[in-house]
Amino acid sequence: MSTAEPWDVIVAGAGLAGLVAARELAAQGLSVAVFEARERVGGRTWSCAFPGTETTVDLGAEWVAPGHHAALVAEYERYGIELLPDGEAGLPRTWLLDGETLSGDLPLDDAERAAFEAFIGDLVAEAEVLTGQPAFTSSPGIEVPFADRLAELPPRVAAVLSSLATSVMGALPSDVSVVGMLDDMAEIGAKPEPGEDGENGFARSSQRRVEGGVGQLADRIAATFEARLFLGAPIAAVAQDADGVEVTLAEGTAHRARGLVSAVPVNTLADIAFRPELPADIALLAAEKHSGQAVKAIARVAGMPGDAALSMWPPALTGAIGIGTAVAGWDDALVICFGLPETLDPTDPDALTAQLRRVFPEARVVEVACHDWNADPYARGAWFAPKPGQWALLAAFLQPHGRVVFAGSDISPTSLGYMDGAVVSGRAAAERIREVLGA
């Protein structure tokens, strides 16, 4: 069964990229339909109340770097959404490195710190060489596992860098391309604003959270744009012909449009049957999938300070950040915990308790809020982290596939893997599909 009236554009996915693209297209007078598989908008952003409270927490994407994420900050200003003060800056950090408990921003002696800073300096210089080149071009020398670069470093320096890399990328250093780390540290193609370089040389580590949760942005776009939104409508197939595209939903209904913006995560693309088939590089990345597999849980923890930060290597728990309390007067802290699926079950309070007690002996997890993005069929992973060899594949997403264009934080040429990248990519996709349609 088909719709009686075709749309100008169908958008697949109501994450930030899809919603921004739909809003821009509808504002320019095109008829737009957005089909979202979930019963909510926002994609891998999702804000909800922590159990038993009215305090909003974010189960997915959360942090914003104002000096780097200009497109995202402009969206917040447009909808009157406020950023919280930089509460994480200067938190006392504890490190558990190979079973040894240490403290300080960098738990390194003078010689180790010199090796660390030299390593970071070399990486930043390497990233600057790539700045200004076409998106997603690199040399074979940086399409290798980040772990390879750590092999000759002093053991503690390698442990610190491994912990930071795993936390930032949501994957082990052995599974992440060097160029992915370069992009995250120096954001290839974009310069940080003065004063926005983060501690330890990580260009975007100076980040803030959003008052009331990041999910507000998707909700407000969806509530005010002129596109037609369909929730609970997963797409099963996309077929093109000379006149347009036909999108078939999982329940069998077909809808026609002159063009399509595909704004679904890269790791879910293989679940949609495209005809003609996707270009080789896109199909390869869709089949291989990126390596971002971070597990996130927000835990109510007794016996642990609410202003602590924790890093570990080996990564049983890749990191933990205290964000205060959910209710005024609570003694218990809210702690954001990160891990990897092979080492941490975020739904198991006892497992979280055991890991936190390695540093905070009195810690006890009382309640947990989390979402398994790896098992989620409409995500199949966390934020984008490229495997060695995948960087160059991303260039294919910047070109139309007939009447289909692509959007999403996974493929954005700037702020790759961040909410800002989703906004940038959504705007670019709106322009690209207008060019395809001759609108």
XYZ file of C-alpha atoms in Angstrom, residues 19 23 35 40 56 77 83 108 142 176 188 203 206 211 266 277 288 297 304 313 326 341 352 363 401 405 410 429:
28
model
C 15.261 16.700 12.803
C 13.204 21.554 9.898
C 9.995 8.316 9.925
C 10.373 9.105 20.763
C 16.811 14.914 34.738
C 20.289 29.684 22.025
C 24.164 25.183 29.777
C 53.243 10.985 36.455
C 47.673 7.113 10.912
C 40.518 2.634 17.351
C 40.787 18.226 12.170
C 41.083 19.858 22.698
C 36.524 21.384 28.586
C 20.243 22.389 32.206
C 26.075 3.914 10.499
C 22.774 -1.178 -3.407
C 32.086 -3.725 9.469
C 25.113 4.207 33.623
C 31.245 8.094 47.676
C 43.411 0.985 33.340
C 19.606 14.152 42.651
C 30.318 -4.320 27.377
C 29.238 -1.351 39.737
C 30.764 2.862 48.022
C 23.647 8.094 -3.750
C 21.858 11.794 0.871
C 28.729 9.377 12.630
C 22.171 17.241 4.173
